[in-house]
Short mmCIF file of C-alpha atoms and ligand atoms in Angstrom, two decimals:
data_model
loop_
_atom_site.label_atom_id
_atom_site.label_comp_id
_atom_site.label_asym_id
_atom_site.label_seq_id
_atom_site.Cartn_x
_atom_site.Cartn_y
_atom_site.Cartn_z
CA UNK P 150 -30.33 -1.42 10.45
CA UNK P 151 -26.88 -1.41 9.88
CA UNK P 152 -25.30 1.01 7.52
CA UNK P 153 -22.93 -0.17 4.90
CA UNK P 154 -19.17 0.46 5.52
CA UNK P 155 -17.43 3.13 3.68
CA UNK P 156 -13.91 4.44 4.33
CA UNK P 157 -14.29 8.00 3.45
CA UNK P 158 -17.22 8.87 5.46
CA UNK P 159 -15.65 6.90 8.34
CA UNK P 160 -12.57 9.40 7.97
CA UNK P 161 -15.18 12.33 7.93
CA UNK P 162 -17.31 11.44 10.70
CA UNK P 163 -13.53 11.66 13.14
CA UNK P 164 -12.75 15.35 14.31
CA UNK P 165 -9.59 16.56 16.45
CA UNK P 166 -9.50 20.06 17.46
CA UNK P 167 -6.37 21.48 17.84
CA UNK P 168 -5.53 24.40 20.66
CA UNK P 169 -7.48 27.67 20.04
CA UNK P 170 -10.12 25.57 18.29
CA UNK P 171 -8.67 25.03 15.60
CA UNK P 172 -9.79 22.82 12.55
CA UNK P 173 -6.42 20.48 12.20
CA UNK P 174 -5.12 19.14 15.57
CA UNK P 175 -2.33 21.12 16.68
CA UNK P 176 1.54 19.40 15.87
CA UNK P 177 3.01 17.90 18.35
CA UNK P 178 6.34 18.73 18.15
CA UNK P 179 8.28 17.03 20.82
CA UNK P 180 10.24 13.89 21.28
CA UNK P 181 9.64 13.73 25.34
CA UNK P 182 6.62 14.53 27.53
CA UNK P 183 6.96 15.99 31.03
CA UNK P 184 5.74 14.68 34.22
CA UNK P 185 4.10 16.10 37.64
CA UNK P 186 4.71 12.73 39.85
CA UNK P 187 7.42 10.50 39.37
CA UNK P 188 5.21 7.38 40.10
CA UNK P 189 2.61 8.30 36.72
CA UNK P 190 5.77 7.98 34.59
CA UNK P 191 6.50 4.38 36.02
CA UNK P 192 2.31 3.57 35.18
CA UNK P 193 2.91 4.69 31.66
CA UNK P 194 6.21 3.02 30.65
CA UNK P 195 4.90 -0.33 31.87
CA UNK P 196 0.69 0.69 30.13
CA UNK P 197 -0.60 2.77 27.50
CA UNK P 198 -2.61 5.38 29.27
CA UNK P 199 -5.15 6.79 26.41
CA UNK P 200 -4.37 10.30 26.39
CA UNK P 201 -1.25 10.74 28.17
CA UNK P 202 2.53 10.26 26.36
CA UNK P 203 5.97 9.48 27.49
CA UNK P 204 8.33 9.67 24.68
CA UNK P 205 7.77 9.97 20.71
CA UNK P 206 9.10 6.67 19.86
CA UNK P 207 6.00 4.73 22.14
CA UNK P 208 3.76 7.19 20.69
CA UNK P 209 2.97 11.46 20.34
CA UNK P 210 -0.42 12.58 19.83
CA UNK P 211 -0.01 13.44 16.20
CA UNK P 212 0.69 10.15 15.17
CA UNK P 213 -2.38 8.81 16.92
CA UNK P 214 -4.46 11.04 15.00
CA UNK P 215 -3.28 9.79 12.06
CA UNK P 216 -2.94 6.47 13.41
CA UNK P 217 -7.06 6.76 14.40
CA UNK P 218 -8.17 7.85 11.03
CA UNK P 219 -6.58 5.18 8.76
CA UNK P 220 -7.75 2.51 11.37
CA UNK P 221 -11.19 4.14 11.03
CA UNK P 222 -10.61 4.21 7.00
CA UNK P 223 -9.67 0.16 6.96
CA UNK P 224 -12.33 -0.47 9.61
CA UNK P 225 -10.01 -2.04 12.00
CA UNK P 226 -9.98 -1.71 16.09
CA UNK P 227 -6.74 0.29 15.45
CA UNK P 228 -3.58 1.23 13.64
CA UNK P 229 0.08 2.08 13.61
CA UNK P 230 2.12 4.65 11.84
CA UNK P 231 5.40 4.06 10.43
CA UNK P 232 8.47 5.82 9.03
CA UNK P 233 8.28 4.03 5.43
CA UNK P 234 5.67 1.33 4.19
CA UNK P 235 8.65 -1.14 4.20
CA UNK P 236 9.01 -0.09 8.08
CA UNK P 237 5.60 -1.28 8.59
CA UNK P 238 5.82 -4.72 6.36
CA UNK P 239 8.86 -5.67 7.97
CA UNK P 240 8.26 -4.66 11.60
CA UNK P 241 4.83 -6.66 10.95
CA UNK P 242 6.52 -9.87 9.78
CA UNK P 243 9.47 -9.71 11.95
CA UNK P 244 6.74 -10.03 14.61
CA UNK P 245 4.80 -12.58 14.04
CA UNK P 246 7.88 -14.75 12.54
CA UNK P 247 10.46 -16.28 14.98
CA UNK P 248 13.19 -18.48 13.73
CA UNK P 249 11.96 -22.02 11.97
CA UNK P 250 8.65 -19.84 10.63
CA UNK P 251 7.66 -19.65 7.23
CA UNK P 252 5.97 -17.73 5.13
CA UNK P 253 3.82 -17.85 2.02
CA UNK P 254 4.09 -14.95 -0.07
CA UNK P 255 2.73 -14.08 -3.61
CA UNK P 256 5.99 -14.09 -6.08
CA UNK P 257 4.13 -10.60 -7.42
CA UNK P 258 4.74 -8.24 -4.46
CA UNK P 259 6.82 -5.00 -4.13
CA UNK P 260 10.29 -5.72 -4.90
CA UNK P 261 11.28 -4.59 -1.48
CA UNK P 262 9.17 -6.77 0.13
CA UNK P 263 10.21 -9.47 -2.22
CA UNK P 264 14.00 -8.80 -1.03
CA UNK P 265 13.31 -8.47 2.11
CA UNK P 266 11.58 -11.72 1.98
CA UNK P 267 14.08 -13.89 -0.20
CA UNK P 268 17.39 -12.16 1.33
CA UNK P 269 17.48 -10.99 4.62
CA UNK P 270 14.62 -12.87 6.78
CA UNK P 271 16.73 -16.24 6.09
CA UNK P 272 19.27 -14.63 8.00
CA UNK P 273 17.07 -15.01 11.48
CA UNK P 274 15.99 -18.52 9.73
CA UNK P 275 12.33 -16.99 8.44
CA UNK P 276 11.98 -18.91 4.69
CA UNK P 277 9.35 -17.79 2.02
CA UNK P 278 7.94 -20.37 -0.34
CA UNK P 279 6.78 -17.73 -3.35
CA UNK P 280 3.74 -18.51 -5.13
CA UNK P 281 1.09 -17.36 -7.75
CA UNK P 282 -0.91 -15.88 -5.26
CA UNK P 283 -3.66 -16.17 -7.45
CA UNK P 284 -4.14 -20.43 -7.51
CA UNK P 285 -5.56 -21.34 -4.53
CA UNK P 286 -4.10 -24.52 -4.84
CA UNK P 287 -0.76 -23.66 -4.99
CA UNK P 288 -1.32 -21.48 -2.07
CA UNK P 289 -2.62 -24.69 -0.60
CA UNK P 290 0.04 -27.10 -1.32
CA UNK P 291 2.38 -24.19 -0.01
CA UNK P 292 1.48 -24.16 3.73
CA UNK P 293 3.07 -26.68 6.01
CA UNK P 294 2.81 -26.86 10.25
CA UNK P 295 5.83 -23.82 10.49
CA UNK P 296 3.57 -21.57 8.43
CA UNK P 297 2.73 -18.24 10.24
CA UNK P 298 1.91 -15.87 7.39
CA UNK P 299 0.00 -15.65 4.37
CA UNK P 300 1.52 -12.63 2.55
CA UNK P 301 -0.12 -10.75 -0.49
CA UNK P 302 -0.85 -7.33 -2.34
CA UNK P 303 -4.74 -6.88 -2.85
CA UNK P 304 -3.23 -5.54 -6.07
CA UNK P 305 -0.41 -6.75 -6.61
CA UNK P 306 2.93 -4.83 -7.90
CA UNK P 307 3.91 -4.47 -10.52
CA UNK P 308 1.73 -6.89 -12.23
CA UNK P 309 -2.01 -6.10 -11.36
CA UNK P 310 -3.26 -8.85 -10.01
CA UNK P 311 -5.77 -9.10 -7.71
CA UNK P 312 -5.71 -11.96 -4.67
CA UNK P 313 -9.03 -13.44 -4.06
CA UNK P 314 -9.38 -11.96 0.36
CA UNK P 315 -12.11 -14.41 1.29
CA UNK P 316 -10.49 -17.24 -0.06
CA UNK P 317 -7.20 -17.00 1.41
CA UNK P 318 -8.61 -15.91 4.39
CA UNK P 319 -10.63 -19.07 4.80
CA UNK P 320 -7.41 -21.42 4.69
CA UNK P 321 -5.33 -18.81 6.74
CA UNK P 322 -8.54 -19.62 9.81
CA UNK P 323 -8.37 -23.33 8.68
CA UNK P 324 -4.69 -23.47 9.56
CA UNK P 325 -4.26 -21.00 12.08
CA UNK P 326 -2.09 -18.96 9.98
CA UNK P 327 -2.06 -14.83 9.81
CA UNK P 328 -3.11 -13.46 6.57
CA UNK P 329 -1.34 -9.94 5.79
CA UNK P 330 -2.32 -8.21 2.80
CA UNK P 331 -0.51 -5.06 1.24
CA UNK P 332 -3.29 -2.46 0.22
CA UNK P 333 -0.83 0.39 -0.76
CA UNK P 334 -2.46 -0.12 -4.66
CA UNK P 335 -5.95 0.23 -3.35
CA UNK P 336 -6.93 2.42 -0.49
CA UNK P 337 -10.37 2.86 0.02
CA UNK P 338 -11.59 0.42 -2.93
CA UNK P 339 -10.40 -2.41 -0.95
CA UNK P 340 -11.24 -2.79 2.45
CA UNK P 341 -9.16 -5.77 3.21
CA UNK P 342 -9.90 -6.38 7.07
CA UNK P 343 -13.64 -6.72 5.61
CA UNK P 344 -12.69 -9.20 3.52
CA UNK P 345 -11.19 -11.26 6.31
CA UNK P 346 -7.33 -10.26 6.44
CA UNK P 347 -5.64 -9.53 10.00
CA UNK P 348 -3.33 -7.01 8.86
CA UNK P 349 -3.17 -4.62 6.88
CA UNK P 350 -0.43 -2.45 5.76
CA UNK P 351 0.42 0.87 2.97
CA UNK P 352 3.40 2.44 2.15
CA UNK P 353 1.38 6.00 2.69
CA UNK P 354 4.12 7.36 0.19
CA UNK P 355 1.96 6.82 -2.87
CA UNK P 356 -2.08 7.10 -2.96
CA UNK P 357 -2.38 8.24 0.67
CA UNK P 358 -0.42 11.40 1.09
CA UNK P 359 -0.21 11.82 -2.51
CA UNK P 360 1.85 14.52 -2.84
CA UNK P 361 5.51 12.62 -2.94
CA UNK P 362 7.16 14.85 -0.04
CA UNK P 363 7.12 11.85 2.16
CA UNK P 364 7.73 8.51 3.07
CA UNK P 365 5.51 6.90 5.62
CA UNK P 366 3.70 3.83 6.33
CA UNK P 367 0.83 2.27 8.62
CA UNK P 368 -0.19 -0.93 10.19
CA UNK P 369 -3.98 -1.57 10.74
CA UNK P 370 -4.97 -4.26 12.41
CA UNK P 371 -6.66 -5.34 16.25
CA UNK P 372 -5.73 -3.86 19.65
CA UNK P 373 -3.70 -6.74 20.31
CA UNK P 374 -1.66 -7.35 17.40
CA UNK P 375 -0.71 -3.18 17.47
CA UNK P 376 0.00 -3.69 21.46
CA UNK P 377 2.60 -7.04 20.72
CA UNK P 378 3.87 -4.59 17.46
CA UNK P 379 4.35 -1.48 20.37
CA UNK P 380 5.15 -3.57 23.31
CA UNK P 381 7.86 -1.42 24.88
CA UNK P 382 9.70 -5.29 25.94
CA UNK P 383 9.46 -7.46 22.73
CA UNK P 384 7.69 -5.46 19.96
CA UNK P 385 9.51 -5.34 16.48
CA UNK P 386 8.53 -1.65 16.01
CA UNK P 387 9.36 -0.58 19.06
CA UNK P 388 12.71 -1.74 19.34
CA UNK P 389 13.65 -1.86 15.28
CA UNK P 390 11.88 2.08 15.43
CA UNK P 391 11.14 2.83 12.34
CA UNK P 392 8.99 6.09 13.69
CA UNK P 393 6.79 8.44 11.20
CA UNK P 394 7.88 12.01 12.72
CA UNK P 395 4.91 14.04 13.97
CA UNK P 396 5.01 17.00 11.46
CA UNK P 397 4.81 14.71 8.81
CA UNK P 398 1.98 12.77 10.50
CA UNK P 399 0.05 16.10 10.50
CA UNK P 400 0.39 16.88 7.00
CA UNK P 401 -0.53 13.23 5.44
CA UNK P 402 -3.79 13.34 7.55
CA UNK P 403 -4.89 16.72 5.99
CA UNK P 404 -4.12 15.12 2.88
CA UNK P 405 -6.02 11.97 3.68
CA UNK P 406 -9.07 13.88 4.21
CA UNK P 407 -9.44 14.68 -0.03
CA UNK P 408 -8.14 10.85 -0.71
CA UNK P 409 -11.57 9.76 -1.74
CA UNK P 410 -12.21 12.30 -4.26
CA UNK P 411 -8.45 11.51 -5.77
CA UNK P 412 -8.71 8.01 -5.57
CA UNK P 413 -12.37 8.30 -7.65
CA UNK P 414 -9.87 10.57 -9.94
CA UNK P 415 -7.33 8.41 -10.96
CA UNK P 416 -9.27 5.23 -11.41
CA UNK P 417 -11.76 7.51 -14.19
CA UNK P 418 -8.60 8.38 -15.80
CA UNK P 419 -6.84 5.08 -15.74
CA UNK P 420 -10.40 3.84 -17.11
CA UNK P 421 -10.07 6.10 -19.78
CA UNK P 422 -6.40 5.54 -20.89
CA UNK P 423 -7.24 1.72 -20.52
CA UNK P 424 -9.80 1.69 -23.13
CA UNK P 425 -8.14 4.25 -25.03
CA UNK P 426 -4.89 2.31 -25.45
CA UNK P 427 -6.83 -0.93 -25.90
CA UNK P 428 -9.13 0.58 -28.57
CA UNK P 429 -5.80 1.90 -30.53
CA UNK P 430 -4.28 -2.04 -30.58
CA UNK P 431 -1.83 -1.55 -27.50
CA UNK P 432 -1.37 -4.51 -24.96
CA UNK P 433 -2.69 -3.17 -21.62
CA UNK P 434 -3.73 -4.86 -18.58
CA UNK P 435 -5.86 -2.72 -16.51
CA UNK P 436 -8.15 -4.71 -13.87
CA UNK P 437 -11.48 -2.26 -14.76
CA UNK P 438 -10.77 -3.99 -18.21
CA UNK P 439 -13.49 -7.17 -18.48
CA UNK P 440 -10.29 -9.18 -19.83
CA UNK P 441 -8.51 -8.85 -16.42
CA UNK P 442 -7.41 -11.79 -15.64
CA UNK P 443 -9.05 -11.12 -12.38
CA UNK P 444 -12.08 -8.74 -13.05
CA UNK P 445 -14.63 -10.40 -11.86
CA UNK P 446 -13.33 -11.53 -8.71
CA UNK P 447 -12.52 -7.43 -8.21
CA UNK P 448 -15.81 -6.46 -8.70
CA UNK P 449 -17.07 -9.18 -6.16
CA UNK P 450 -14.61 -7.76 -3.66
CA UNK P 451 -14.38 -3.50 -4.03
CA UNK P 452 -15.89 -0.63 -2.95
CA UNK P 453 -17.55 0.29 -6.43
CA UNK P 454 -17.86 3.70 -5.78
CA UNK P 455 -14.12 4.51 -5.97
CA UNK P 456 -13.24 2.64 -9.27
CA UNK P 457 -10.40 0.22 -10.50
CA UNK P 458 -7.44 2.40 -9.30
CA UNK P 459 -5.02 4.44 -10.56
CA UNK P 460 -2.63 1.45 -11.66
CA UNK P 461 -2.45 1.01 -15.49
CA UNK P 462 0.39 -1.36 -17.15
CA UNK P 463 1.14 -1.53 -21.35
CA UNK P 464 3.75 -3.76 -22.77
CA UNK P 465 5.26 -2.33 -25.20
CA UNK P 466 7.13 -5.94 -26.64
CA UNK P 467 10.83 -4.46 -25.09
CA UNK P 468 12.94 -2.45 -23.11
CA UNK P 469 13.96 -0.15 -26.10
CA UNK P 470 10.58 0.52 -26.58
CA UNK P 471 9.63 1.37 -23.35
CA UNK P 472 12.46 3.02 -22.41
CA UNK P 473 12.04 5.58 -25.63
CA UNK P 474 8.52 5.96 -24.99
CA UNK P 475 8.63 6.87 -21.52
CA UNK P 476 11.55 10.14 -22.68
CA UNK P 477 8.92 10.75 -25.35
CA UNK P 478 6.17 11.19 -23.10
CA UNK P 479 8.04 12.74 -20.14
CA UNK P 480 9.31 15.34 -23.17
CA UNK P 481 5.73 15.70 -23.84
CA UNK P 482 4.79 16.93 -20.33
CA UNK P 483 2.05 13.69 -19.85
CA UNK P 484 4.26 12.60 -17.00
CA UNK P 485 7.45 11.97 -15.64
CA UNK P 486 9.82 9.35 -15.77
CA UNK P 487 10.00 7.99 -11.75
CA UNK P 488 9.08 5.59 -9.68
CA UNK P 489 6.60 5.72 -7.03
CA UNK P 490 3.39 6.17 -7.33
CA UNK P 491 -0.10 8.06 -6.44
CA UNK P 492 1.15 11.63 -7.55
CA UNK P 493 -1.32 14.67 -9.33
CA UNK P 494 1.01 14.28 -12.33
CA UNK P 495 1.15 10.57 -14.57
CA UNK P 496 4.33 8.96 -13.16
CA UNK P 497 6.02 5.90 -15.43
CA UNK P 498 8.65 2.95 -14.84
CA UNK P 499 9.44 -0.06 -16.86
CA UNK P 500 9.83 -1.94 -13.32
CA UNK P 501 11.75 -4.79 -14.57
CA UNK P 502 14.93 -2.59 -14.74
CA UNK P 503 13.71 -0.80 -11.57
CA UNK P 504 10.82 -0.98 -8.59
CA UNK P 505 11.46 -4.86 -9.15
CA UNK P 506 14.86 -5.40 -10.52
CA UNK P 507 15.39 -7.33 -7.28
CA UNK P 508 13.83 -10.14 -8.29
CA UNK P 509 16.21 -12.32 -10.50
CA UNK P 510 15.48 -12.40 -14.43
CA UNK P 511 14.34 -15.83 -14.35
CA UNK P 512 11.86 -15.56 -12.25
CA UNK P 513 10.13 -12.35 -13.73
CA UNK P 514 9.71 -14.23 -17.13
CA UNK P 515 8.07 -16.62 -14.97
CA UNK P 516 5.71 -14.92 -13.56
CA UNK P 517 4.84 -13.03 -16.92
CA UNK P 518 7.11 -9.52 -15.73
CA UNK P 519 8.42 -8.44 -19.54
CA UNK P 520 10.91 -6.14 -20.24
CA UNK P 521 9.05 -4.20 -22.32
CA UNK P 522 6.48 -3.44 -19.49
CA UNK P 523 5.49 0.46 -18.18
CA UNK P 524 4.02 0.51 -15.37
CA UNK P 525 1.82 4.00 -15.37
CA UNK P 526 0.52 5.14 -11.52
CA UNK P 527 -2.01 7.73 -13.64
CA UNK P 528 -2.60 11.23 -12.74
CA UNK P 529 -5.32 13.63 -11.78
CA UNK P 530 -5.45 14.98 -14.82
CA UNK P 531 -8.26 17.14 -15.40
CA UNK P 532 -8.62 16.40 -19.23
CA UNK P 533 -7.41 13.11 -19.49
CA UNK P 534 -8.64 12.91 -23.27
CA UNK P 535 -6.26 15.23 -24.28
CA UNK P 536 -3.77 13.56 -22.19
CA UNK P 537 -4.45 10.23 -23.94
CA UNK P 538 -4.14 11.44 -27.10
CA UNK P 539 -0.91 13.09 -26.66
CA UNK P 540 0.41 9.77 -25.05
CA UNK P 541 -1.08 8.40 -28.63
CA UNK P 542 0.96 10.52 -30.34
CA UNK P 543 4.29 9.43 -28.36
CA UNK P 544 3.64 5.31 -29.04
CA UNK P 545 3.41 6.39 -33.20
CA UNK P 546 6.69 7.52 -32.84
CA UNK P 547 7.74 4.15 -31.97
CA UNK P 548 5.28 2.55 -34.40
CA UNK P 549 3.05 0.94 -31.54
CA UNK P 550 0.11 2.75 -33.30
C1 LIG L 17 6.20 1.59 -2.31
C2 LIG L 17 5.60 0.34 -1.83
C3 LIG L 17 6.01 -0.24 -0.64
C4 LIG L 17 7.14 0.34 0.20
O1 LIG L 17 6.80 1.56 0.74
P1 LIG L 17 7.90 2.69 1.16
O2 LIG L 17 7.06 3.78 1.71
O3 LIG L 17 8.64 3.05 -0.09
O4 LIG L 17 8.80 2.05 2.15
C5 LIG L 17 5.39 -1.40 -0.23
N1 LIG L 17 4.42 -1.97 -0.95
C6 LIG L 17 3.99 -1.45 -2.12
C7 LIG L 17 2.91 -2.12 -2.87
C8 LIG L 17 4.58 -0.28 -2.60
O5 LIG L 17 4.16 0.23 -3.78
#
């Protein structure tokens, strides 16, 4: 009998043992590794050799580790670590684009991503035809014979929606095409590579490490894909090297071992605030809501265990309102005013002015991204009644209540 997948208890069941015995792998903390024969160092430029290291670029042991434990956590053969989630996304599409390729991408993606995508792949003559990720048919009409890449959030950012894995997988096999999803919104509740995607990638900045000390990213996908992305000849992360550095590496695992408790965290209190704001006549969009858009289709897809996510979005009608009622709240000690995401404390943006001010105006009316939007990444607050209520309190004072 097979037992069913689940990320965390894949993550538990892998053990390093660092020198002495200890419980954490020891750190790695060298750039170049030292050879007894001239001739091995020749074997292990041209091969990976499991177990033995030339130089911290090609990989250290640390970032295997790491590497190892997220590949176990999205299920795939294996896995990549990267300086910065956009060092992963762009490494990944700079290799499996060449110049003529296109790619689809949902218009409701990371605003990096999204610039990256509209500004500087043209450049090496890689176009993007943006669409609502979310109509199939659109999707559909979208691909053409230079497609290589379908491109999507599992939850998208900033606005929450949720692309439908199976089904875009299905036309990415029927046209030979690489689906790549995003899964930096939902670690652990998504398990994308199940779903039928061939890639996937996470800023580790947010949910992951958690703690905002870092930046860091990962690619998970099979043996081959991760050799092309590391081969030391023609692979984009290789030679573009955007490299994680091995201390770091060490302290996002330990923090990856508690992520299933704090993802189960934040998606109770972003349940909470959800229906809280909802029940006191504020617009929130919140995909554990049943008037999601996309709630169904979620629940068809996630690991049910670990909730809707952390991810919470109110509009509050415009940018003065947002704007004042993020100080309030921030003045009120329910969260601070930043960007990013996944943190113990509430964190708040109104991402039109910010995390995707680099899509043009137009086009975020189009796609339903108002100005008066917050997006909230909520915290692991402990009594998140109390912290709803003072959040209450700060939306009266702009008459919202
Ligand atoms: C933050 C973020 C990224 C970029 O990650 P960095 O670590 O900041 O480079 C990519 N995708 C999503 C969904 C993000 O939230």
């Amino acid at each position: 009998m097979s037992e069913k997948f689940d990320p965390a208890t894949n993550i538990q069941d892998i053990q390093y043992f660092g020198e002495f015995g200890g419980v954490n792998p020891s750190i790695t903390d060298s750039a170049t590794y030292t050879f007894l024969e001239a001739g091995r160092m020749e074997e292990i430029f041209e091969h990976e050799i499991e177990g033995c290291y030339l130089y911290s670029r090609h990989w250290n042991p640390m970032n295997k580790y790491l590497a190892d434990a997220l590949a176990q956590m999205e299920g795939t053969e294996t896995a990549q670590v990267m300086g910065s989630g956009m060092g992963a996304i762009t490494s990944t599409l700079m290799e499996l684009c060449a110049s003529g390729d296109e790619i689809v991408a949902s218009h409701t993606i990371y605003g990096g991503t999204y610039a990256f995508l509209k500004n500087y792949a043209p450049k090496f003559n890689v176009n993007t035809k943006f669409v609502n990720i979310t109509n199939l048919e659109s999707v559909k009409n979208a691909i053409n014979e230079n497609t290589k890449v379908i491109y999507c959030e599992a939850l998208s950012n900033p606005l929450l929606e949720v692309a439908d894995l199976p089904a875009l997988s299905k036309l990415a096999k029927e046209n030979n095409i690489t689906l790549v999803v995003d899964n930096t919104f939902t670690p652990m509740i998504f398990s994308p590579n199940a779903l039928g995607a061939d890639v996937v990638a996470h800023s580790l900045t947010k949910f992951i490490n958690g703690t905002n000390d870092t930046t860091a990213g990962c690619v998970c996908s099979s043996k081959e894909f991760i050799g092309k992305l590391m081969d030391v000849n023609t692979g984009s992360a290789m030679l573009l090297g955007p490299v994680l550095d091995s201390l770091r590496s060490s302290s996002i695992l330990k923090n990856l071992r508690s992520l299933h408790l704090r993802i189960m965290q934040h998606s109770k209190n972003a349940m909470h605030l959800a229906h809280t704001f909802q029940a006191a006549g504020l617009k929130v969009k919140y995909p554990g809501l049943p008037d999601h858009p996309q709630h169904e289709l979620m629940k068809s897809m996630m690991n049910e265990v670990y909730g809707f996510g952390g991810m919470l979005l109110i509009d509050t009608g415009s940018k003065e309102n947002a704007y004042k009622v993020m100080e309030h709240m921030q003045n009120a000690n329910v969260g601070y005013l930043a960007v990013s995401l996944g943190f113990y404390k509430t964190l708040f943006s109104a991402p039109g002015s910010s995390t995707s001010s680099e899509i043009p105006e137009g086009e975020r009316d189009e796609m339903g991204m108002s100005e008066g939007l917050i997006r909230m990444s909520v915290g692991l607050d402990m009594d998140i009644e109390r912290t709803g209520n003072i959040m209450l309190e700060q939306f009266k004072k702009i008459n919202l209540v």
